[in-house]
Tab-separated table of C-alpha atoms in Angstrom:
chain	number	residue	atom	x	y	z
A	1	UNK	CA	2.486	3.479	-28.841
A	2	UNK	CA	-0.676	5.078	-28.606
A	3	UNK	CA	-2.522	6.255	-24.922
A	4	UNK	CA	-5.353	4.005	-25.801
A	5	UNK	CA	-2.999	0.739	-25.174
A	6	UNK	CA	-1.519	2.310	-22.297
A	7	UNK	CA	-5.505	3.140	-20.737
A	8	UNK	CA	-6.387	-0.461	-21.964
A	9	UNK	CA	-3.251	-2.208	-19.799
A	10	UNK	CA	-4.700	0.354	-16.674
A	11	UNK	CA	-8.108	-1.487	-17.369
A	12	UNK	CA	-7.044	-4.583	-17.241
A	13	UNK	CA	-4.559	-4.322	-13.964
A	14	UNK	CA	-7.570	-2.448	-12.105
A	15	UNK	CA	-10.084	-5.631	-12.581
A	16	UNK	CA	-7.537	-7.931	-11.886
A	17	UNK	CA	-6.998	-5.847	-8.401
A	18	UNK	CA	-10.447	-5.964	-8.461
A	19	UNK	CA	-11.328	-9.590	-8.732
A	20	UNK	CA	-8.383	-9.854	-6.295
A	21	UNK	CA	-9.646	-8.312	-3.837
A	22	UNK	CA	-13.009	-10.385	-4.208
A	23	UNK	CA	-11.740	-14.119	-4.014
A	24	UNK	CA	-8.726	-13.964	-2.045
A	25	UNK	CA	-9.496	-14.021	1.927
A	26	UNK	CA	-5.765	-13.317	3.614
A	27	UNK	CA	-6.028	-9.737	4.755
A	28	UNK	CA	-2.391	-9.085	3.242
A	29	UNK	CA	-3.274	-10.092	-0.205
A	30	UNK	CA	-6.069	-8.270	0.035
A	31	UNK	CA	-4.115	-5.171	0.871
A	32	UNK	CA	-1.641	-6.150	-2.136
A	33	UNK	CA	-4.580	-6.296	-4.249
A	34	UNK	CA	-5.369	-2.745	-3.412
A	35	UNK	CA	-2.251	-2.076	-4.104
A	36	UNK	CA	-2.221	-3.011	-7.559
A	37	UNK	CA	-6.027	-1.016	-8.092
A	38	UNK	CA	-4.104	1.849	-7.022
A	39	UNK	CA	-0.955	1.549	-9.249
A	40	UNK	CA	-3.424	0.646	-12.589
A	41	UNK	CA	-5.097	4.597	-11.264
A	42	UNK	CA	-1.869	5.624	-11.367
A	43	UNK	CA	-1.034	4.241	-14.716
A	44	UNK	CA	-3.949	6.291	-16.391
A	45	UNK	CA	-3.195	9.329	-14.543
A	46	UNK	CA	0.502	9.501	-15.963
A	47	UNK	CA	-0.912	8.372	-19.449
A	48	UNK	CA	-3.375	11.227	-19.557
A	49	UNK	CA	-0.778	13.529	-18.181
A	50	UNK	CA	1.065	12.728	-21.371
A	51	UNK	CA	-1.671	12.992	-23.494
A	52	UNK	CA	-1.969	16.509	-22.375
A	53	UNK	CA	1.467	17.268	-22.116
A	54	UNK	CA	0.644	18.332	-18.544
A	55	UNK	CA	2.807	17.553	-15.687
A	56	UNK	CA	-0.206	18.016	-13.116
A	57	UNK	CA	-1.300	14.398	-13.571
A	58	UNK	CA	2.113	13.491	-12.615
A	59	UNK	CA	1.666	15.302	-9.979
A	60	UNK	CA	-1.765	13.641	-8.333
A	61	UNK	CA	-0.156	10.513	-9.567
A	62	UNK	CA	2.761	11.362	-7.150
A	63	UNK	CA	-0.178	11.838	-4.484
A	64	UNK	CA	-1.459	8.686	-5.395
A	65	UNK	CA	1.728	7.511	-3.942
A	66	UNK	CA	1.755	8.958	-0.915
A	67	UNK	CA	-1.632	7.931	-0.019
A	68	UNK	CA	-0.857	4.193	-1.058
A	69	UNK	CA	2.011	4.135	1.214
A	70	UNK	CA	0.140	5.730	4.242
A	71	UNK	CA	-2.726	2.967	3.675
A	72	UNK	CA	-0.226	0.296	3.654
A	73	UNK	CA	1.655	1.579	6.723
A	74	UNK	CA	-1.801	1.186	8.728
A	75	UNK	CA	-3.110	-1.792	7.002
A	76	UNK	CA	-0.354	-4.083	7.893
A	77	UNK	CA	-0.396	-2.187	11.573
A	78	UNK	CA	-3.931	-3.623	11.683
A	79	UNK	CA	-2.702	-6.442	10.619
A	80	UNK	CA	0.541	-6.784	12.797
A	81	UNK	CA	-2.609	-6.568	15.949
A	82	UNK	CA	-4.720	-8.701	14.884
A	83	UNK	CA	-1.958	-11.235	15.044
A	84	UNK	CA	-1.208	-10.338	18.617
A	85	UNK	CA	-4.520	-10.825	19.206
A	86	UNK	CA	-4.693	-14.394	18.195
A	87	UNK	CA	-7.065	-13.525	15.288
A	88	UNK	CA	-7.324	-15.600	12.603
A	89	UNK	CA	-6.312	-13.763	9.308
A	90	UNK	CA	-8.923	-13.971	7.254
A	91	UNK	CA	-11.448	-10.730	6.136
A	92	UNK	CA	-14.308	-13.252	5.984
A	93	UNK	CA	-14.050	-14.017	10.158
A	94	UNK	CA	-13.292	-10.192	10.558
A	95	UNK	CA	-16.761	-8.909	11.286
A	96	UNK	CA	-16.879	-6.434	14.224
A	97	UNK	CA	-14.064	-3.561	14.448
A	98	UNK	CA	-13.451	-3.493	17.646
A	99	UNK	CA	-10.591	-3.859	20.076
B	1	UNK	CA	11.764	-0.033	-30.180
B	2	UNK	CA	9.090	1.514	-27.985
B	3	UNK	CA	6.455	-0.954	-29.165
B	4	UNK	CA	8.825	-3.699	-28.217
B	5	UNK	CA	9.524	-2.852	-25.161
B	6	UNK	CA	6.020	-1.418	-23.949
B	7	UNK	CA	4.957	-5.011	-25.022
B	8	UNK	CA	7.604	-6.828	-22.427
B	9	UNK	CA	6.668	-4.323	-19.853
B	10	UNK	CA	2.864	-4.575	-20.137
B	11	UNK	CA	3.325	-8.498	-20.642
B	12	UNK	CA	5.165	-7.999	-16.981
B	13	UNK	CA	2.744	-5.946	-15.382
B	14	UNK	CA	-0.190	-8.288	-15.982
B	15	UNK	CA	2.264	-11.151	-15.276
B	16	UNK	CA	3.049	-9.839	-11.988
B	17	UNK	CA	-0.835	-8.566	-11.054
B	18	UNK	CA	-1.511	-12.178	-12.255
B	19	UNK	CA	0.912	-13.451	-9.667
B	20	UNK	CA	-0.427	-11.550	-6.962
B	21	UNK	CA	-4.170	-12.783	-7.084
B	22	UNK	CA	-2.895	-16.239	-7.983
B	23	UNK	CA	0.152	-17.538	-5.756
B	24	UNK	CA	-0.770	-18.945	-2.340
B	25	UNK	CA	2.013	-17.884	-0.518
B	26	UNK	CA	2.063	-14.140	0.551
B	27	UNK	CA	5.802	-13.921	0.100
B	28	UNK	CA	5.429	-15.225	-3.411
B	29	UNK	CA	2.484	-12.813	-3.924
B	30	UNK	CA	4.941	-9.744	-2.818
B	31	UNK	CA	7.962	-10.609	-4.706
B	32	UNK	CA	4.892	-10.975	-7.882
B	33	UNK	CA	4.018	-7.518	-7.089
B	34	UNK	CA	7.409	-6.168	-6.928
B	35	UNK	CA	8.122	-7.674	-10.181
B	36	UNK	CA	4.872	-5.907	-11.216
B	37	UNK	CA	6.160	-2.476	-9.698
B	38	UNK	CA	9.067	-2.596	-11.773
B	39	UNK	CA	7.972	-3.223	-15.169
B	40	UNK	CA	5.000	-0.658	-14.097
B	41	UNK	CA	8.138	1.950	-13.765
B	42	UNK	CA	9.011	0.676	-17.646
B	43	UNK	CA	5.815	1.866	-18.648
B	44	UNK	CA	5.671	5.111	-16.808
B	45	UNK	CA	9.674	5.967	-18.492
B	46	UNK	CA	8.177	5.114	-21.747
B	47	UNK	CA	5.299	7.965	-20.915
B	48	UNK	CA	8.163	10.292	-19.954
B	49	UNK	CA	7.465	10.539	-16.524
B	50	UNK	CA	11.176	9.925	-15.428
B	51	UNK	CA	10.530	11.161	-11.677
B	52	UNK	CA	7.461	9.084	-11.320
B	53	UNK	CA	9.110	6.061	-12.406
B	54	UNK	CA	11.892	6.447	-10.054
B	55	UNK	CA	9.990	7.408	-6.920
B	56	UNK	CA	7.937	4.115	-8.020
B	57	UNK	CA	10.904	2.031	-7.601
B	58	UNK	CA	12.491	3.606	-4.787
B	59	UNK	CA	9.396	3.620	-2.509
B	60	UNK	CA	7.195	1.116	-3.677
B	61	UNK	CA	9.731	-1.753	-4.749
B	62	UNK	CA	12.022	-0.507	-2.306
B	63	UNK	CA	10.650	0.707	1.037
B	64	UNK	CA	7.042	-0.466	1.409
B	65	UNK	CA	7.471	-4.023	0.134
B	66	UNK	CA	10.466	-4.258	2.363
B	67	UNK	CA	7.612	-3.653	5.196
B	68	UNK	CA	5.574	-6.168	3.407
B	69	UNK	CA	8.579	-8.710	3.260
B	70	UNK	CA	9.090	-7.760	7.139
B	71	UNK	CA	5.404	-8.349	7.970
B	72	UNK	CA	5.263	-11.785	6.232
B	73	UNK	CA	8.148	-12.834	7.706
B	74	UNK	CA	7.063	-11.658	11.173
B	75	UNK	CA	3.235	-13.330	10.582
B	76	UNK	CA	4.026	-16.325	8.861
B	77	UNK	CA	2.619	-16.597	5.575
B	78	UNK	CA	0.707	-19.673	5.979
B	79	UNK	CA	-1.261	-19.338	9.318
B	80	UNK	CA	-4.769	-19.078	7.111
B	81	UNK	CA	-7.628	-20.438	9.118
B	82	UNK	CA	-8.996	-23.716	8.208
B	83	UNK	CA	-12.120	-22.483	6.551
B	84	UNK	CA	-12.513	-22.580	3.180
B	85	UNK	CA	-11.994	-19.789	-0.329
B	86	UNK	CA	-14.651	-18.552	-1.529
B	87	UNK	CA	-16.513	-21.614	-3.480
B	88	UNK	CA	-16.840	-22.393	-6.955
B	89	UNK	CA	-19.876	-19.865	-7.448
B	90	UNK	CA	-18.428	-17.251	-5.698
B	91	UNK	CA	-15.038	-17.934	-7.538
B	92	UNK	CA	-16.979	-17.631	-10.646
B	93	UNK	CA	-19.027	-14.580	-9.492
B	94	UNK	CA	-15.825	-12.638	-8.796
B	95	UNK	CA	-14.214	-13.422	-12.087
B	96	UNK	CA	-17.953	-12.448	-13.863
B	97	UNK	CA	-17.650	-9.164	-11.717
B	98	UNK	CA	-13.600	-8.261	-12.706
B	99	UNK	CA	-14.709	-9.168	-16.366
B	100	UNK	CA	-17.770	-6.888	-16.456
B	101	UNK	CA	-15.239	-4.127	-14.976
B	102	UNK	CA	-12.994	-4.659	-17.544
B	103	UNK	CA	-15.365	-4.574	-20.598
B	104	UNK	CA	-17.466	-1.073	-18.628
B	105	UNK	CA	-13.783	0.675	-18.269
B	106	UNK	CA	-12.911	0.020	-22.608
B	107	UNK	CA	-15.942	1.315	-23.428
B	108	UNK	CA	-15.532	4.354	-20.931
B	109	UNK	CA	-11.848	5.150	-22.068
B	110	UNK	CA	-12.065	4.176	-25.463
B	111	UNK	CA	-15.910	5.539	-26.543
B	112	UNK	CA	-14.776	8.657	-24.631
B	113	UNK	CA	-14.287	10.614	-27.731
B	114	UNK	CA	-11.244	12.147	-26.779
B	115	UNK	CA	-9.429	12.960	-29.879
B	116	UNK	CA	-6.050	12.462	-28.642
B	117	UNK	CA	-6.143	9.102	-27.220
B	118	UNK	CA	-5.335	7.593	-30.438
B	119	UNK	CA	-2.004	9.500	-30.698
B	120	UNK	CA	1.565	9.009	-28.678
B	121	UNK	CA	0.358	12.437	-26.982
B	122	UNK	CA	0.923	15.969	-27.230
B	123	UNK	CA	4.672	17.317	-28.261
B	124	UNK	CA	6.065	17.982	-24.837
B	125	UNK	CA	9.340	20.217	-23.798
B	126	UNK	CA	12.476	18.807	-22.896
B	127	UNK	CA	12.510	18.798	-19.579
B	128	UNK	CA	8.782	17.230	-19.019
B	129	UNK	CA	8.227	15.077	-16.263
B	130	UNK	CA	11.733	15.532	-14.951
B	131	UNK	CA	12.797	16.148	-11.124
B	132	UNK	CA	13.007	20.060	-11.893
B	133	UNK	CA	9.477	20.058	-13.698
B	134	UNK	CA	7.720	18.032	-11.009
B	135	UNK	CA	9.680	19.743	-8.079
B	136	UNK	CA	8.456	23.377	-9.478
B	137	UNK	CA	5.470	22.150	-9.569
B	138	UNK	CA	4.547	21.054	-6.043
B	139	UNK	CA	6.010	23.892	-4.482
B	140	UNK	CA	4.487	26.487	-6.183
B	141	UNK	CA	1.216	25.164	-7.859
B	142	UNK	CA	0.361	22.562	-5.439
B	143	UNK	CA	2.027	23.825	-2.473
B	144	UNK	CA	-1.415	22.965	-0.304
B	145	UNK	CA	-1.523	19.142	-1.585
B	146	UNK	CA	1.914	18.513	-0.702
B	147	UNK	CA	2.041	20.318	3.111
B	148	UNK	CA	-1.412	17.835	3.297
B	149	UNK	CA	0.737	14.683	1.747
B	150	UNK	CA	3.133	15.327	4.699
B	151	UNK	CA	0.754	15.638	7.578
B	152	UNK	CA	-0.899	12.569	6.492
B	153	UNK	CA	2.446	10.357	6.319
B	154	UNK	CA	2.852	11.710	9.675
B	155	UNK	CA	-0.610	10.428	10.866
B	156	UNK	CA	0.228	7.460	9.032
B	157	UNK	CA	3.395	6.793	10.856
B	158	UNK	CA	2.080	7.272	14.123
B	159	UNK	CA	-0.858	5.255	13.330
B	160	UNK	CA	1.033	2.516	12.540
B	161	UNK	CA	3.015	2.484	15.714
B	162	UNK	CA	0.157	2.826	18.025
B	163	UNK	CA	-1.560	0.030	16.582
B	164	UNK	CA	1.745	-2.649	16.248
B	165	UNK	CA	3.233	-1.303	19.244
B	166	UNK	CA	4.415	-4.020	21.315
B	167	UNK	CA	2.767	-3.763	24.709
B	168	UNK	CA	0.758	-1.014	27.147
B	169	UNK	CA	-2.355	-0.033	25.755
B	170	UNK	CA	-3.913	-3.159	24.805
B	171	UNK	CA	-5.390	-3.980	29.137
B	172	UNK	CA	-7.210	-6.983	29.877
B	173	UNK	CA	-9.793	-5.424	31.852
B	174	UNK	CA	-10.774	-8.992	33.917
B	175	UNK	CA	-12.966	-10.239	31.311
B	176	UNK	CA	-10.741	-11.422	28.914
B	177	UNK	CA	-11.293	-8.435	26.022
B	178	UNK	CA	-8.371	-6.548	25.018
B	179	UNK	CA	-9.467	-3.014	25.051
B	180	UNK	CA	-7.444	0.382	24.244
B	181	UNK	CA	-8.472	3.824	25.717
B	182	UNK	CA	-7.077	7.403	25.500
B	183	UNK	CA	-6.293	7.365	28.835
B	184	UNK	CA	-4.181	4.874	28.064
B	185	UNK	CA	-1.640	7.303	26.482
B	186	UNK	CA	-1.848	9.854	29.359
B	187	UNK	CA	-1.068	7.280	32.224
B	188	UNK	CA	2.642	7.475	33.185
B	189	UNK	CA	4.467	4.446	31.666
B	190	UNK	CA	7.585	2.576	33.364
B	191	UNK	CA	10.439	3.315	32.197
B	192	UNK	CA	12.063	1.640	28.864
B	193	UNK	CA	8.244	0.717	27.656
B	194	UNK	CA	8.346	0.640	24.060
B	195	UNK	CA	11.992	0.082	23.520
B	196	UNK	CA	13.970	-2.564	22.088
B	197	UNK	CA	14.969	-3.558	25.610
B	198	UNK	CA	11.328	-4.419	26.203
B	199	UNK	CA	11.055	-6.088	22.969
B	200	UNK	CA	13.747	-8.520	23.890
B	201	UNK	CA	12.575	-9.194	27.693
B	202	UNK	CA	14.754	-6.824	29.733
B	203	UNK	CA	11.533	-3.973	29.857
B	204	UNK	CA	10.425	-5.720	33.498
B	205	UNK	CA	14.681	-5.386	34.318
B	206	UNK	CA	14.737	-1.897	33.274
B	207	UNK	CA	11.374	-0.707	35.492
B	208	UNK	CA	12.598	-2.751	38.359
B	209	UNK	CA	16.331	-0.661	38.312
B	210	UNK	CA	13.401	2.440	38.046
B	211	UNK	CA	11.858	1.447	41.360
B	212	UNK	CA	14.990	0.745	43.278
B	213	UNK	CA	16.495	4.036	41.989
B	214	UNK	CA	12.775	5.716	43.375
B	215	UNK	CA	13.122	3.998	46.688
B	216	UNK	CA	16.527	5.272	47.003
B	217	UNK	CA	15.334	8.806	46.398
B	218	UNK	CA	12.862	8.344	49.017
B	219	UNK	CA	14.794	7.038	52.098
């Protein structure tokens, strides 16, 4: 398959993730949708890496993987802290970043 | 053969992605994301990125998804607020935005004028994408990003523990507003704070034992 097919799949996954961020309100699912978008970017990076026959894009994808893991860790920590404080798990009502 | 595998894996990734945003229960959404990630690893393998595929399965589908499952089972998947989701207009607007994004990305990528985008890629050496190739790149040309990534992971781990720890730090200052300040990290805490024993309700027993010991020492 040509590289264009992979890039097309990546674009569709990215748009699904973006739509999910807009539609869903549970912060856990919003984090999952962010994961989708990061994975779409990873697929595009690896595809371009294959296109040039150059491993640097794969290193970039690996760094994106690390950043995604950090984001998940901190995001889940925030969600657990919200749960401890008895705040509603709803991104629309979370308007202030205090406490 | 590779075309068949590509279409199966691409269908898997798209089905997983749609499952993530449509399934009501966050637990099933996490499981759909696991399916998505495994299919994506197959796509990475088709692109000769063996190490990235293995790291994807081990880190994402293994470690990160276990973290998600733990958090979902801890806070309970169903504790959504009683408010309604985005209305019909909001939902339509969101899908219109997503559709516009797809069209825009297609125009940007397929109309980019990159000549080799319609090929299966450059001719690559035998070890392309192997752990050896990625490792030598990481430790020679990309050493600084590699070290920065390690510091980032350390910071994220410390931050997550600080945010989600069980007690201490979140003081009630009388008006019912829990607050956290830098000074909370400076004060000496009772013995056993933040341990498993405290989680099971034995923290007070531990601190009581400690104060008894201190009284013995003073007397």
